[in-house]
Short mmCIF file of C-alpha atoms in Angstrom, two decimals:
data_model
loop_
_atom_site.label_atom_id
_atom_site.label_comp_id
_atom_site.label_asym_id
_atom_site.label_seq_id
_atom_site.Cartn_x
_atom_site.Cartn_y
_atom_site.Cartn_z
CA UNK A 7 -9.67 194.91 195.43
CA UNK A 8 -7.54 192.76 192.82
CA UNK A 9 -9.92 189.68 192.39
CA UNK A 10 -13.10 192.31 190.99
CA UNK A 11 -10.50 193.62 188.25
CA UNK A 12 -9.36 190.80 187.16
CA UNK A 13 -13.13 189.41 186.63
CA UNK A 14 -13.45 192.69 184.64
CA UNK A 15 -10.77 191.84 182.04
CA UNK A 16 -11.57 188.52 181.84
CA UNK A 17 -15.19 189.58 180.68
CA UNK A 18 -13.58 192.43 179.06
CA UNK A 19 -11.90 190.07 176.97
CA UNK A 20 -13.85 187.71 176.17
CA UNK A 21 -16.25 190.27 174.63
CA UNK A 22 -13.36 191.34 172.43
CA UNK A 23 -12.56 188.16 171.16
CA UNK A 24 -16.11 186.56 170.50
CA UNK A 25 -16.65 190.52 168.25
CA UNK A 26 -13.52 188.85 166.36
CA UNK A 27 -14.73 185.82 166.37
CA UNK A 28 -11.59 183.93 166.67
CA UNK A 29 -12.30 180.08 166.55
CA UNK A 30 -9.91 177.84 168.85
CA UNK A 31 -7.86 181.58 170.52
CA UNK A 32 -8.14 182.44 174.05
CA UNK A 33 -10.96 179.11 174.75
CA UNK A 34 -10.14 178.72 178.44
CA UNK A 35 -7.49 181.66 178.32
CA UNK A 36 -5.63 182.79 181.53
CA UNK A 37 -7.20 179.75 183.28
CA UNK A 38 -3.74 177.56 182.81
CA UNK A 39 -1.87 180.32 184.06
CA UNK A 40 -4.00 181.48 186.90
CA UNK A 41 -4.03 177.69 188.03
CA UNK A 42 -0.27 178.07 187.73
CA UNK A 43 -0.06 180.84 190.11
CA UNK A 44 -2.95 179.77 192.64
CA UNK A 45 -0.75 175.90 193.02
CA UNK A 46 1.96 178.11 193.90
CA UNK A 47 0.23 180.18 196.58
CA UNK A 48 1.03 177.49 198.80
CA UNK A 49 4.85 177.88 198.36
CA UNK A 50 4.60 181.55 198.28
CA UNK A 51 2.59 181.23 201.50
CA UNK A 52 5.64 179.12 203.08
CA UNK A 53 7.87 181.75 202.06
CA UNK A 54 6.13 184.17 204.40
CA UNK A 55 6.29 182.93 207.13
CA UNK A 56 9.65 181.80 207.00
CA UNK A 57 10.11 185.27 206.10
CA UNK A 58 8.42 186.78 209.13
CA UNK A 59 11.03 184.49 211.15
CA UNK A 60 14.46 185.90 209.88
CA UNK A 61 14.82 188.97 207.60
CA UNK A 62 13.30 191.95 206.63
CA UNK A 63 10.12 190.74 205.97
CA UNK A 64 9.57 193.29 203.57
CA UNK A 65 6.97 192.42 201.12
CA UNK A 66 7.16 193.33 197.41
CA UNK A 67 4.67 194.00 194.82
CA UNK A 68 5.45 192.11 191.95
CA UNK A 69 3.37 192.89 188.74
CA UNK A 70 3.31 189.55 186.37
CA UNK A 71 1.28 190.26 182.72
CA UNK A 72 1.78 187.29 180.64
CA UNK A 73 0.65 187.95 177.09
CA UNK A 74 -1.40 184.68 176.16
CA UNK A 75 -1.96 181.35 178.09
CA UNK A 76 0.19 179.30 175.64
CA UNK A 77 2.40 176.15 177.14
CA UNK A 78 5.76 178.31 176.44
CA UNK A 79 4.22 181.27 178.23
CA UNK A 80 2.33 179.35 181.07
CA UNK A 81 5.71 177.79 181.90
CA UNK A 82 7.76 180.93 181.93
CA UNK A 83 5.15 182.61 184.68
CA UNK A 84 5.06 178.37 186.99
CA UNK A 85 9.02 179.24 187.30
CA UNK A 86 9.41 182.61 188.07
CA UNK A 87 6.84 181.77 190.56
CA UNK A 88 8.90 179.03 191.88
CA UNK A 89 11.73 180.87 191.91
CA UNK A 90 10.61 183.91 193.94
CA UNK A 91 9.57 181.65 196.52
CA UNK A 92 12.96 180.18 197.03
CA UNK A 93 14.51 183.87 196.58
CA UNK A 94 11.39 185.08 199.02
CA UNK A 95 12.77 182.29 202.01
CA UNK A 96 16.66 182.49 201.56
CA UNK A 97 16.38 186.71 201.64
CA UNK A 98 13.37 186.69 204.53
CA UNK A 99 11.37 188.54 202.43
CA UNK A 100 8.60 187.66 200.52
CA UNK A 101 7.45 188.58 196.87
CA UNK A 102 3.95 188.72 196.38
CA UNK A 103 3.02 188.38 192.99
CA UNK A 104 -0.26 186.19 193.30
CA UNK A 105 -2.17 189.59 194.19
CA UNK A 106 -0.85 191.13 190.98
CA UNK A 107 -1.11 188.78 187.96
CA UNK A 108 -2.34 189.27 184.69
CA UNK A 109 -2.82 187.19 181.29
CA UNK A 110 -3.17 189.37 178.49
CA UNK A 111 -5.32 187.28 176.64
CA UNK A 112 -3.03 188.51 173.31
CA UNK A 113 -5.55 191.50 173.48
CA UNK A 114 -4.14 195.24 172.88
CA UNK A 115 -6.41 196.65 174.80
CA UNK A 116 -6.95 193.85 178.19
CA UNK A 117 -2.87 194.45 178.93
CA UNK A 118 -3.15 198.39 178.58
CA UNK A 119 -5.66 197.81 181.32
CA UNK A 120 -3.48 195.39 183.07
CA UNK A 121 -0.60 197.79 182.93
CA UNK A 122 -2.79 201.11 184.39
CA UNK A 123 -4.20 199.10 187.37
CA UNK A 124 -0.64 197.58 188.24
CA UNK A 125 0.51 201.47 188.26
CA UNK A 126 -2.48 202.28 190.63
CA UNK A 127 -1.39 200.09 192.64
CA UNK A 128 1.90 200.96 192.79
CA UNK A 129 3.70 197.48 192.45
CA UNK A 130 7.72 198.03 193.06
CA UNK A 131 8.27 195.63 189.80
CA UNK A 132 6.52 194.83 186.72
CA UNK A 133 7.08 191.73 184.77
CA UNK A 134 6.66 191.36 180.86
CA UNK A 135 6.00 187.89 179.67
CA UNK A 136 6.55 188.44 175.52
CA UNK A 137 7.24 191.51 173.30
CA UNK A 138 4.12 192.98 173.12
CA UNK A 139 3.58 192.71 176.49
CA UNK A 140 7.06 194.90 176.91
CA UNK A 141 6.40 197.39 175.13
CA UNK A 142 3.08 198.09 176.39
CA UNK A 143 4.30 197.79 180.06
CA UNK A 144 6.82 200.10 178.90
CA UNK A 145 5.19 202.50 177.12
CA UNK A 146 2.70 202.56 180.63
CA UNK A 147 5.25 202.79 182.62
CA UNK A 148 7.13 205.79 181.14
CA UNK A 149 8.76 208.14 183.54
CA UNK A 150 7.97 206.23 186.89
CA UNK A 151 10.13 204.84 188.92
CA UNK A 152 8.68 201.36 188.68
CA UNK A 153 11.87 199.30 186.96
CA UNK A 154 10.13 196.49 184.45
CA UNK A 155 11.23 193.23 184.16
CA UNK A 156 10.99 191.20 180.54
CA UNK A 157 10.88 187.55 179.47
CA UNK A 158 11.04 185.53 176.45
CA UNK A 159 11.92 188.78 174.30
CA UNK A 160 13.34 187.81 171.04
CA UNK A 161 15.02 190.58 169.80
CA UNK A 162 14.41 193.03 172.78
CA UNK A 163 16.62 196.23 170.60
CA UNK A 164 14.99 195.75 167.24
CA UNK A 165 11.34 196.17 169.32
CA UNK A 166 12.76 199.26 171.03
CA UNK A 167 13.34 198.23 174.42
CA UNK A 168 16.87 198.18 175.63
CA UNK A 169 20.10 200.36 173.77
CA UNK A 170 21.62 197.13 173.83
CA UNK A 171 22.17 194.09 175.50
CA UNK A 172 24.97 194.38 177.70
CA UNK A 173 23.70 198.20 178.60
CA UNK A 174 20.30 198.27 178.34
CA UNK A 175 20.19 202.11 179.56
CA UNK A 176 16.63 202.81 180.88
CA UNK A 177 14.64 201.28 184.20
CA UNK A 178 13.92 198.11 181.80
CA UNK A 179 16.05 194.87 181.42
CA UNK A 180 15.46 190.80 181.05
CA UNK A 181 15.30 187.68 179.27
CA UNK A 182 15.49 187.31 175.95
CA UNK A 183 14.51 183.53 173.91
CA UNK A 184 16.70 185.05 170.95
CA UNK A 185 16.81 182.33 168.37
CA UNK A 186 19.43 181.06 165.70
CA UNK A 187 17.17 181.20 162.92
CA UNK A 188 20.32 179.82 160.34
CA UNK A 189 20.60 176.84 162.81
CA UNK A 190 16.92 176.21 162.55
CA UNK A 191 17.68 176.36 158.50
CA UNK A 192 20.34 174.06 158.57
CA UNK A 193 18.25 171.17 160.28
CA UNK A 194 15.90 171.43 157.57
CA UNK A 195 18.22 170.83 154.98
CA UNK A 196 19.44 168.24 157.21
CA UNK A 197 16.84 166.11 157.40
CA UNK A 198 15.36 167.16 153.71
CA UNK A 199 19.07 168.16 151.46
CA UNK A 200 16.42 167.53 148.01
CA UNK A 201 13.51 170.42 149.85
CA UNK A 202 13.00 172.68 146.70
CA UNK A 203 10.70 175.23 148.69
CA UNK A 204 10.62 176.21 152.08
CA UNK A 205 7.16 177.71 153.66
CA UNK A 206 7.36 180.50 156.39
CA UNK A 207 4.12 181.03 158.72
CA UNK A 208 3.98 183.80 161.13
CA UNK A 209 2.51 186.75 162.27
CA UNK A 210 3.03 190.23 161.14
CA UNK A 211 1.67 191.44 164.31
CA UNK A 212 4.73 190.32 166.33
CA UNK A 213 7.53 192.05 166.78
CA UNK A 214 9.07 188.71 167.86
CA UNK A 215 8.72 187.14 164.38
CA UNK A 216 10.37 190.03 161.95
CA UNK A 217 14.25 189.58 162.37
CA UNK A 218 13.56 185.46 162.06
CA UNK A 219 11.91 185.87 159.29
CA UNK A 220 14.35 187.97 157.45
CA UNK A 221 17.22 186.27 158.16
CA UNK A 222 15.37 183.06 156.81
CA UNK A 223 14.77 184.81 153.91
CA UNK A 224 18.30 185.64 153.49
CA UNK A 225 19.37 182.08 154.53
CA UNK A 226 17.47 180.80 151.59
CA UNK A 227 18.13 183.61 149.02
CA UNK A 228 21.69 182.88 149.70
CA UNK A 229 20.76 178.94 148.92
CA UNK A 230 18.89 180.18 145.95
CA UNK A 231 15.85 178.38 147.70
CA UNK A 232 12.64 179.54 146.96
CA UNK A 233 9.94 179.94 149.48
CA UNK A 234 6.38 180.33 150.33
CA UNK A 235 4.98 183.50 152.98
CA UNK A 236 1.85 183.04 155.22
CA UNK A 237 0.73 184.94 157.67
CA UNK A 238 -2.49 184.88 159.89
CA UNK A 239 -3.38 187.03 163.26
CA UNK A 240 -6.39 184.90 164.31
CA UNK A 241 -6.48 180.80 164.02
CA UNK A 242 -9.40 180.95 161.36
CA UNK A 243 -6.20 182.90 159.20
CA UNK A 244 -3.65 180.72 160.15
CA UNK A 245 -5.35 177.38 159.42
CA UNK A 246 -5.80 179.31 156.20
CA UNK A 247 -2.47 179.88 155.63
CA UNK A 248 -1.52 176.16 156.39
CA UNK A 249 -4.06 175.45 153.55
CA UNK A 250 -2.22 177.74 151.25
CA UNK A 251 1.24 176.66 151.86
CA UNK A 252 -0.06 172.51 151.39
CA UNK A 253 -1.16 173.73 148.05
CA UNK A 254 1.51 175.60 147.41
CA UNK A 255 3.40 172.17 147.85
CA UNK A 256 6.26 173.57 150.48
CA UNK A 257 8.46 170.91 151.85
CA UNK A 258 8.56 172.24 155.10
CA UNK A 259 7.66 175.24 157.07
CA UNK A 260 9.13 177.67 159.52
CA UNK A 261 8.23 179.63 162.48
CA UNK A 262 9.77 181.54 164.54
CA UNK A 263 9.15 182.24 168.26
CA UNK A 264 5.38 183.43 167.53
CA UNK A 265 2.86 183.77 169.98
CA UNK A 266 -0.07 183.88 167.56
CA UNK A 267 0.90 180.47 165.63
CA UNK A 268 2.18 178.94 168.84
CA UNK A 269 -1.60 179.66 170.31
CA UNK A 270 -2.69 177.53 167.00
CA UNK A 271 -0.79 174.81 167.20
CA UNK A 272 -2.93 172.55 167.58
CA UNK A 273 -5.19 173.16 165.61
CA UNK A 274 -3.00 173.26 162.55
CA UNK A 275 -0.21 170.24 163.22
CA UNK A 276 -2.88 167.68 161.65
CA UNK A 277 -2.79 169.65 158.34
CA UNK A 278 1.13 169.56 158.08
CA UNK A 279 1.27 166.20 159.35
CA UNK A 280 -1.60 164.83 156.49
CA UNK A 281 1.08 166.56 154.10
CA UNK A 282 3.96 165.52 155.03
CA UNK A 283 5.17 168.09 155.63
CA UNK A 284 7.51 168.81 158.82
CA UNK A 285 7.02 172.03 160.71
CA UNK A 286 9.65 173.74 162.30
CA UNK A 287 9.73 176.18 165.09
CA UNK A 288 11.26 178.31 167.40
CA UNK A 289 10.75 177.08 170.36
CA UNK A 290 9.60 173.84 172.22
CA UNK A 291 6.52 174.30 172.79
CA UNK A 292 5.79 173.76 169.60
CA UNK A 293 6.66 170.63 169.21
CA UNK A 294 5.03 169.66 172.46
CA UNK A 295 1.92 170.93 170.94
CA UNK A 296 2.68 168.96 167.86
CA UNK A 297 5.40 170.58 165.73
CA UNK A 298 7.63 167.80 164.21
CA UNK A 299 10.88 170.10 165.81
CA UNK A 300 11.02 173.14 168.28
CA UNK A 301 14.23 174.61 168.36
CA UNK A 302 15.63 176.98 171.26
CA UNK A 303 15.71 177.69 174.75
CA UNK A 304 14.47 175.81 178.34
CA UNK A 305 11.42 178.19 179.19
CA UNK A 306 11.24 176.82 182.54
CA UNK A 307 15.49 177.76 183.27
CA UNK A 308 13.76 181.18 181.59
CA UNK A 309 11.30 181.57 184.01
CA UNK A 310 13.91 181.22 186.90
CA UNK A 311 16.66 183.41 184.85
CA UNK A 312 13.91 185.87 184.77
CA UNK A 313 12.92 185.15 188.52
CA UNK A 314 16.93 185.85 189.66
CA UNK A 315 16.75 189.16 187.66
CA UNK A 316 13.61 190.43 189.84
CA UNK A 317 15.43 189.59 192.89
CA UNK A 318 18.75 191.04 192.16
CA UNK A 319 16.69 194.23 191.56
CA UNK A 320 14.14 194.42 194.28
CA UNK A 321 16.40 192.56 197.47
CA UNK A 322 20.35 193.67 195.94
CA UNK A 323 19.77 197.32 194.96
CA UNK A 324 20.47 196.24 190.66
CA UNK A 325 20.37 199.04 188.23
CA UNK A 326 18.34 197.44 185.88
CA UNK A 327 20.05 200.34 183.15
CA UNK A 328 23.53 198.44 183.44
CA UNK A 329 22.18 194.97 184.57
CA UNK A 330 23.26 192.78 180.67
CA UNK A 331 19.91 191.56 179.36
CA UNK A 332 20.17 187.39 179.85
CA UNK A 333 19.98 185.25 177.67
CA UNK A 334 20.20 181.28 177.81
CA UNK A 335 21.80 178.42 174.99
CA UNK A 336 19.57 178.75 172.69
CA UNK A 337 20.75 175.19 170.98
CA UNK A 338 18.58 172.81 172.59
CA UNK A 339 16.35 170.80 169.68
CA UNK A 340 12.82 169.34 170.67
CA UNK A 341 11.70 166.18 168.14
CA UNK A 342 7.90 165.73 168.36
CA UNK A 343 8.64 161.77 168.33
CA UNK A 344 4.77 160.93 167.48
CA UNK A 345 4.46 163.38 164.48
CA UNK A 346 8.17 161.94 163.39
CA UNK A 347 6.52 158.64 162.86
CA UNK A 348 3.44 159.82 161.29
CA UNK A 349 5.92 162.03 158.82
CA UNK A 350 7.98 158.86 158.10
CA UNK A 351 11.10 160.25 159.66
CA UNK A 352 13.24 157.71 160.82
CA UNK A 353 13.84 159.28 164.50
CA UNK A 354 17.49 158.09 164.73
CA UNK A 355 18.96 158.99 160.97
CA UNK A 356 17.28 162.74 161.98
CA UNK A 357 19.11 163.18 165.11
CA UNK A 358 22.08 162.33 163.67
CA UNK A 359 21.53 164.14 160.90
CA UNK A 360 20.98 167.13 162.98
CA UNK A 361 23.88 167.03 166.02
CA UNK A 362 26.31 169.41 164.26
CA UNK A 363 23.58 172.55 164.85
CA UNK A 364 22.43 171.14 168.03
CA UNK A 365 23.88 171.58 172.15
CA UNK A 366 21.36 168.97 172.62
CA UNK A 367 18.69 167.15 171.05
CA UNK A 368 15.39 165.91 173.40
CA UNK A 369 12.07 163.87 172.92
CA UNK A 370 8.79 164.96 173.49
CA UNK A 371 4.94 163.58 172.86
CA UNK A 372 1.75 165.79 171.82
CA UNK A 373 0.41 167.41 174.86
CA UNK A 374 -1.13 170.59 175.90
CA UNK A 375 1.54 172.11 178.68
CA UNK A 376 4.39 170.59 179.84
CA UNK A 377 3.60 168.10 182.39
CA UNK A 378 0.68 166.43 180.86
#
């Protein structure tokens, strides 16, 4: 039932992406996240066995829709699966996420198909990872009783998902990776007080970038520092945008929690290094994929917190409408030490300059996914 439809989605996504000639995007998309869920199946089976031995033994259908395949979103899915296994064992129930997982490939058509299939499957809850996914799932399940739990939505109020963080007001709640843009701007000037032009790189198609870019512009306007704004919706366009930023002589580049740019980071980070330009970003996965610095939350913790909400709603009867949106410590700076060295940035000096604006500082090296 599920496997055949999953294959249909994969073929649809491949056709769409080939037609639009997205170089470097979606290659192998879904594989890492599918493997994550498959690897967790053993743990899920063990949880199911324990559930049968105690508790109600109830099986909950958990539909999980991930926006696309990249390090942060893969990590969220992995830790949702892990925590649901733990909660299932604790409460004597089974959370069946394995049979109801979809990777949307960053494509609205595929996401809509996934939502329609989950609706037909009669899932007990829908988990929407990233803002575009949450918006489509909210529209698809409007008028139904199925609760929706989102994860990694930067601005759920601005995206029209909830009325407020404290009181969502509908059958939807979740976790937010809200970004402290002012802190990132301060990091840029702490490392280079003489920076006199900043690049802003993002995708206009993502609501998650809108507020952060607006905040960055306001900060720079108040400081009297000019900026160059470039956007792209595919890796080819993003590469062209990066070339334009370099040609314009920017001293640093800022990107918020933008999935489109994140998906292209491995294809662009060396250009920034060769030009001597540090890339400051809104998630640690950017740094993992070569950017100089990622700033924000721990996405493994975000996945765990998301699973806890799912469990609270399904097993404890919590009401999404009054369940506050969960936010985590968003002041973690992750520095790519290899990139810092390539940019001739003294690591110790940079970390010392960053300390007033961070809750903690971590280090990483370039890899495709966490754990590599």
